mmCIF file of C-alpha atoms in Angstrom:
data_model
loop_
_atom_site.group_PDB
_atom_site.id
_atom_site.type_symbol
_atom_site.label_atom_id
_atom_site.label_comp_id
_atom_site.label_asym_id
_atom_site.label_seq_id
_atom_site.Cartn_x
_atom_site.Cartn_y
_atom_site.Cartn_z
ATOM 1 C CA MET A 1 -0.023 -0.021 0.149
ATOM 2 C CA HIS A 2 0.987 3.522 -0.655
ATOM 3 C CA ALA A 3 0.071 6.302 1.777
ATOM 4 C CA ARG A 4 0.827 10.022 1.895
ATOM 5 C CA GLU A 5 -0.060 12.305 4.740
ATOM 6 C CA VAL A 6 -0.392 15.823 3.661
ATOM 7 C CA SER A 7 0.552 18.522 6.187
ATOM 8 C CA SER A 8 -1.977 21.233 7.168
ATOM 9 C CA PRO A 9 -1.703 24.727 5.876
ATOM 10 C CA GLU A 10 0.200 27.635 7.590
ATOM 11 C CA PRO A 11 -1.633 29.277 10.410
ATOM 12 C CA GLY A 12 -4.140 31.689 9.082
ATOM 13 C CA HIS A 13 -4.643 29.782 5.968
ATOM 14 C CA ARG A 14 -7.058 26.964 5.135
ATOM 15 C CA LEU A 15 -7.555 24.418 2.406
ATOM 16 C CA PRO A 16 -10.203 25.463 -0.285
ATOM 17 C CA TYR A 17 -13.591 23.709 -0.213
ATOM 18 C CA ARG A 18 -13.001 22.652 3.427
ATOM 19 C CA PRO A 19 -15.487 23.623 6.362
ATOM 20 C CA ILE A 20 -14.008 25.786 8.899
ATOM 21 C CA HIS A 21 -13.986 24.221 12.293
ATOM 22 C CA GLU A 22 -14.986 26.250 15.089
ATOM 23 C CA ALA A 23 -12.667 26.812 18.013
ATOM 24 C CA ALA A 24 -13.137 24.442 20.969
ATOM 25 C CA PRO A 25 -14.991 25.971 23.879
ATOM 26 C CA GLY A 26 -12.784 27.916 26.089
ATOM 27 C CA ALA A 27 -10.031 28.527 23.439
ATOM 28 C CA SER A 28 -9.782 32.002 21.754
ATOM 29 C CA ALA A 29 -10.842 32.053 18.077
ATOM 30 C CA GLY A 30 -7.341 33.371 17.006
ATOM 31 C CA ALA A 31 -5.341 30.650 18.775
ATOM 32 C CA THR A 32 -3.602 27.970 16.698
ATOM 33 C CA PRO A 33 -3.506 24.490 17.961
ATOM 34 C CA SER A 34 0.086 23.247 18.445
ATOM 35 C CA ARG A 35 -0.829 20.055 16.472
ATOM 36 C CA PRO A 36 -3.031 20.008 13.431
ATOM 37 C CA SER A 37 -6.369 17.990 14.198
ATOM 38 C CA PRO A 38 -7.053 14.907 12.014
ATOM 39 C CA ALA A 39 -9.660 16.838 10.010
ATOM 40 C CA ALA A 40 -7.203 19.346 9.093
ATOM 41 C CA SER A 41 -4.892 17.066 7.168
ATOM 42 C CA ALA A 42 -5.862 14.972 4.196
ATOM 43 C CA THR A 43 -4.825 11.400 3.514
ATOM 44 C CA LEU A 44 -4.647 9.467 0.312
ATOM 45 C CA ILE A 45 -4.140 5.798 0.313
ATOM 46 C CA THR A 46 -3.626 3.682 -2.741
ATOM 47 C CA ASP A 47 -3.262 -0.072 -3.639
ATOM 48 C CA SER A 48 -2.783 -1.768 -6.957
ATOM 49 C CA TYR A 49 -2.906 -5.255 -8.256
ATOM 50 C CA GLN A 50 -2.846 -7.023 -11.557
ATOM 51 C CA GLU A 51 -6.012 -8.439 -12.937
ATOM 52 C CA GLY A 52 -5.293 -10.171 -16.244
ATOM 53 C CA PRO A 53 -3.898 -7.728 -18.687
ATOM 54 C CA ARG A 54 -5.252 -4.717 -16.792
ATOM 55 C CA LYS A 55 -3.902 -2.966 -13.677
ATOM 56 C CA VAL A 56 -6.405 -2.282 -10.839
ATOM 57 C CA VAL A 57 -5.778 0.875 -8.508
ATOM 58 C CA VAL A 58 -7.924 1.220 -5.410
ATOM 59 C CA VAL A 59 -8.087 4.651 -4.022
ATOM 60 C CA TRP A 60 -9.230 5.722 -0.388
ATOM 61 C CA GLY A 61 -9.297 8.983 1.321
ATOM 62 C CA GLU A 62 -9.291 12.554 -0.123
ATOM 63 C CA VAL A 63 -8.108 13.872 -3.573
ATOM 64 C CA ASP A 64 -7.404 17.440 -3.913
ATOM 65 C CA TYR A 65 -4.750 19.695 -5.129
ATOM 66 C CA GLU A 66 -2.346 18.378 -2.377
ATOM 67 C CA THR A 67 -2.871 14.676 -2.848
ATOM 68 C CA ALA A 68 -3.571 14.628 -6.704
ATOM 69 C CA PRO A 69 0.201 14.551 -7.579
ATOM 70 C CA ALA A 70 0.695 11.485 -5.586
ATOM 71 C CA LEU A 71 -2.336 9.973 -7.041
ATOM 72 C CA SER A 72 -1.060 10.813 -10.741
ATOM 73 C CA ALA A 73 2.199 9.062 -9.932
ATOM 74 C CA VAL A 74 0.434 5.908 -8.747
ATOM 75 C CA LEU A 75 -1.849 5.931 -11.810
ATOM 76 C CA HIS A 76 0.838 6.540 -14.246
ATOM 77 C CA GLU A 77 3.051 3.800 -12.974
ATOM 78 C CA ALA A 78 0.059 1.518 -13.077
ATOM 79 C CA LEU A 79 -0.466 2.266 -16.626
ATOM 80 C CA ARG A 80 3.195 1.643 -17.632
ATOM 81 C CA ALA A 81 2.856 -1.671 -15.943
ATOM 82 C CA SER A 82 -0.385 -2.665 -17.565
ATOM 83 C CA ALA A 83 -0.797 -4.306 -20.930
ATOM 84 C CA GLU A 84 -4.284 -2.994 -21.899
ATOM 85 C CA GLY A 85 -4.945 -0.207 -19.272
ATOM 86 C CA VAL A 86 -5.992 0.884 -16.016
ATOM 87 C CA ASP A 87 -9.252 0.389 -13.812
ATOM 88 C CA VAL A 88 -9.471 2.815 -11.026
ATOM 89 C CA ASP A 89 -11.764 1.705 -7.959
ATOM 90 C CA LEU A 90 -12.877 5.150 -6.395
ATOM 91 C CA SER A 91 -15.535 3.763 -4.107
ATOM 92 C CA GLY A 92 -13.380 4.658 -0.896
ATOM 93 C CA VAL A 93 -12.770 8.327 -1.985
ATOM 94 C CA ALA A 94 -14.381 10.752 0.677
ATOM 95 C CA PHE A 95 -13.525 14.093 -1.239
ATOM 96 C CA TRP A 96 -12.710 14.615 -4.951
ATOM 97 C CA ASP A 97 -12.233 17.838 -6.737
ATOM 98 C CA CYS A 98 -11.110 19.059 -10.085
ATOM 99 C CA SER A 99 -7.704 18.183 -9.351
ATOM 100 C CA GLY A 100 -8.535 14.463 -9.172
ATOM 101 C CA LEU A 101 -10.505 14.883 -12.359
ATOM 102 C CA ASN A 102 -7.565 16.363 -14.120
ATOM 103 C CA ALA A 103 -5.376 13.512 -12.909
ATOM 104 C CA LEU A 104 -7.837 11.104 -14.535
ATOM 105 C CA LEU A 105 -8.105 12.994 -17.728
ATOM 106 C CA ARG A 106 -4.333 13.297 -18.092
ATOM 107 C CA LEU A 107 -3.956 9.538 -17.495
ATOM 108 C CA ARG A 108 -6.627 8.764 -20.122
ATOM 109 C CA ARG A 109 -4.891 10.966 -22.625
ATOM 110 C CA GLU A 110 -1.592 9.248 -21.871
ATOM 111 C CA ALA A 111 -3.431 5.762 -22.101
ATOM 112 C CA LEU A 112 -5.077 6.406 -25.471
ATOM 113 C CA ALA A 113 -1.772 7.512 -26.975
ATOM 114 C CA HIS A 114 -0.372 4.042 -25.974
ATOM 115 C CA GLY A 115 -3.444 2.166 -27.195
ATOM 116 C CA LYS A 116 -4.878 1.470 -23.751
ATOM 117 C CA THR A 117 -7.987 2.493 -21.704
ATOM 118 C CA VAL A 118 -8.718 3.897 -18.462
ATOM 119 C CA THR A 119 -12.018 2.923 -16.565
ATOM 120 C CA VAL A 120 -13.501 4.006 -13.308
ATOM 121 C CA ARG A 121 -14.995 1.319 -11.164
ATOM 122 C CA SER A 122 -17.495 1.844 -8.582
ATOM 123 C CA PRO A 123 -17.071 5.640 -8.056
ATOM 124 C CA SER A 124 -18.109 7.027 -4.739
ATOM 125 C CA ARG A 125 -21.089 9.441 -4.555
ATOM 126 C CA MET A 126 -18.545 12.515 -4.409
ATOM 127 C CA VAL A 127 -16.806 11.122 -7.552
ATOM 128 C CA ARG A 128 -19.920 10.247 -9.423
ATOM 129 C CA ARG A 129 -21.198 13.573 -8.879
ATOM 130 C CA VAL A 130 -18.079 15.527 -10.208
ATOM 131 C CA LEU A 131 -17.938 13.336 -13.265
ATOM 132 C CA THR A 132 -21.800 13.743 -13.994
ATOM 133 C CA LEU A 133 -21.620 17.563 -13.579
ATOM 134 C CA THR A 134 -18.629 17.774 -15.858
ATOM 135 C CA GLY A 135 -20.158 15.323 -18.559
ATOM 136 C CA THR A 136 -16.882 13.277 -18.228
ATOM 137 C CA SER A 137 -18.367 9.976 -16.914
ATOM 138 C CA PRO A 138 -18.757 8.441 -20.294
ATOM 139 C CA LEU A 139 -14.996 8.855 -20.939
ATOM 140 C CA PHE A 140 -14.196 6.272 -18.217
ATOM 141 C CA LEU A 141 -16.901 3.565 -19.106
ATOM 142 C CA PRO A 142 -15.283 0.145 -20.154
ATOM 143 C CA PRO A 143 -15.608 -0.156 -23.926
ATOM 144 C CA ARG A 144 -18.215 -2.168 -25.264
ATOM 145 C CA PRO A 145 -17.466 -4.861 -28.025
ATOM 146 C CA CYS A 146 -19.558 -4.530 -31.089
ATOM 147 C CA ARG A 147 -22.300 -6.711 -30.785
ATOM 148 C CA ARG A 148 -22.047 -8.046 -34.530
ATOM 149 C CA ALA A 149 -18.221 -8.412 -34.194
ATOM 150 C CA ALA A 150 -18.763 -10.500 -31.115
ATOM 151 C CA GLU A 151 -21.142 -12.759 -32.889
ATOM 152 C CA GLY A 152 -18.602 -13.149 -35.843
ATOM 153 C CA ARG A 153 -20.812 -11.136 -38.341
ATOM 154 C CA SER A 154 -19.793 -8.465 -40.655
ATOM 155 C CA VAL A 155 -19.389 -5.071 -38.986
ATOM 156 C CA THR A 156 -20.366 -3.026 -42.104
ATOM 157 C CA PRO A 157 -23.494 -1.192 -42.175
ATOM 158 C CA PRO A 158 -26.466 -2.320 -44.434
ATOM 159 C CA SER A 159 -26.502 -0.557 -47.798
ATOM 160 C CA ARG A 160 -29.213 1.815 -48.787
ATOM 161 C CA PRO A 161 -31.998 0.852 -50.882
#
């Protein structure tokens, strides 16, 4: 397994798109805790395994502008190690923003350049929402074989009368 702990921002700054946590009772609003709380840091955990000619990458945690480079590195390594492409299991992703989407789109571009594909397996609710809102979900569906080609028939369209 690969894991990356991302540090929290400097005092006075906060990560974008994250809720601001209220100060604990009795603490002043301007006080900075000496240790960052678990909610203030993002964790990304990945694992990968071979499944036939494809590589499967399983992702847990949060994918944002701080963790996306680590995710990209893991995905590109999986693509290089695969014969046909990469399947990405995003069911364990709790936070997903455009940085994660951009990592997938860059991976897809590289995969297509090498005659491979990238599919998304069981996206979490957060991932599904981003893919749907951006209209990119069809780009990560598994390719369907042509029905006629699978049956051994000609794939040419019928002629016009």
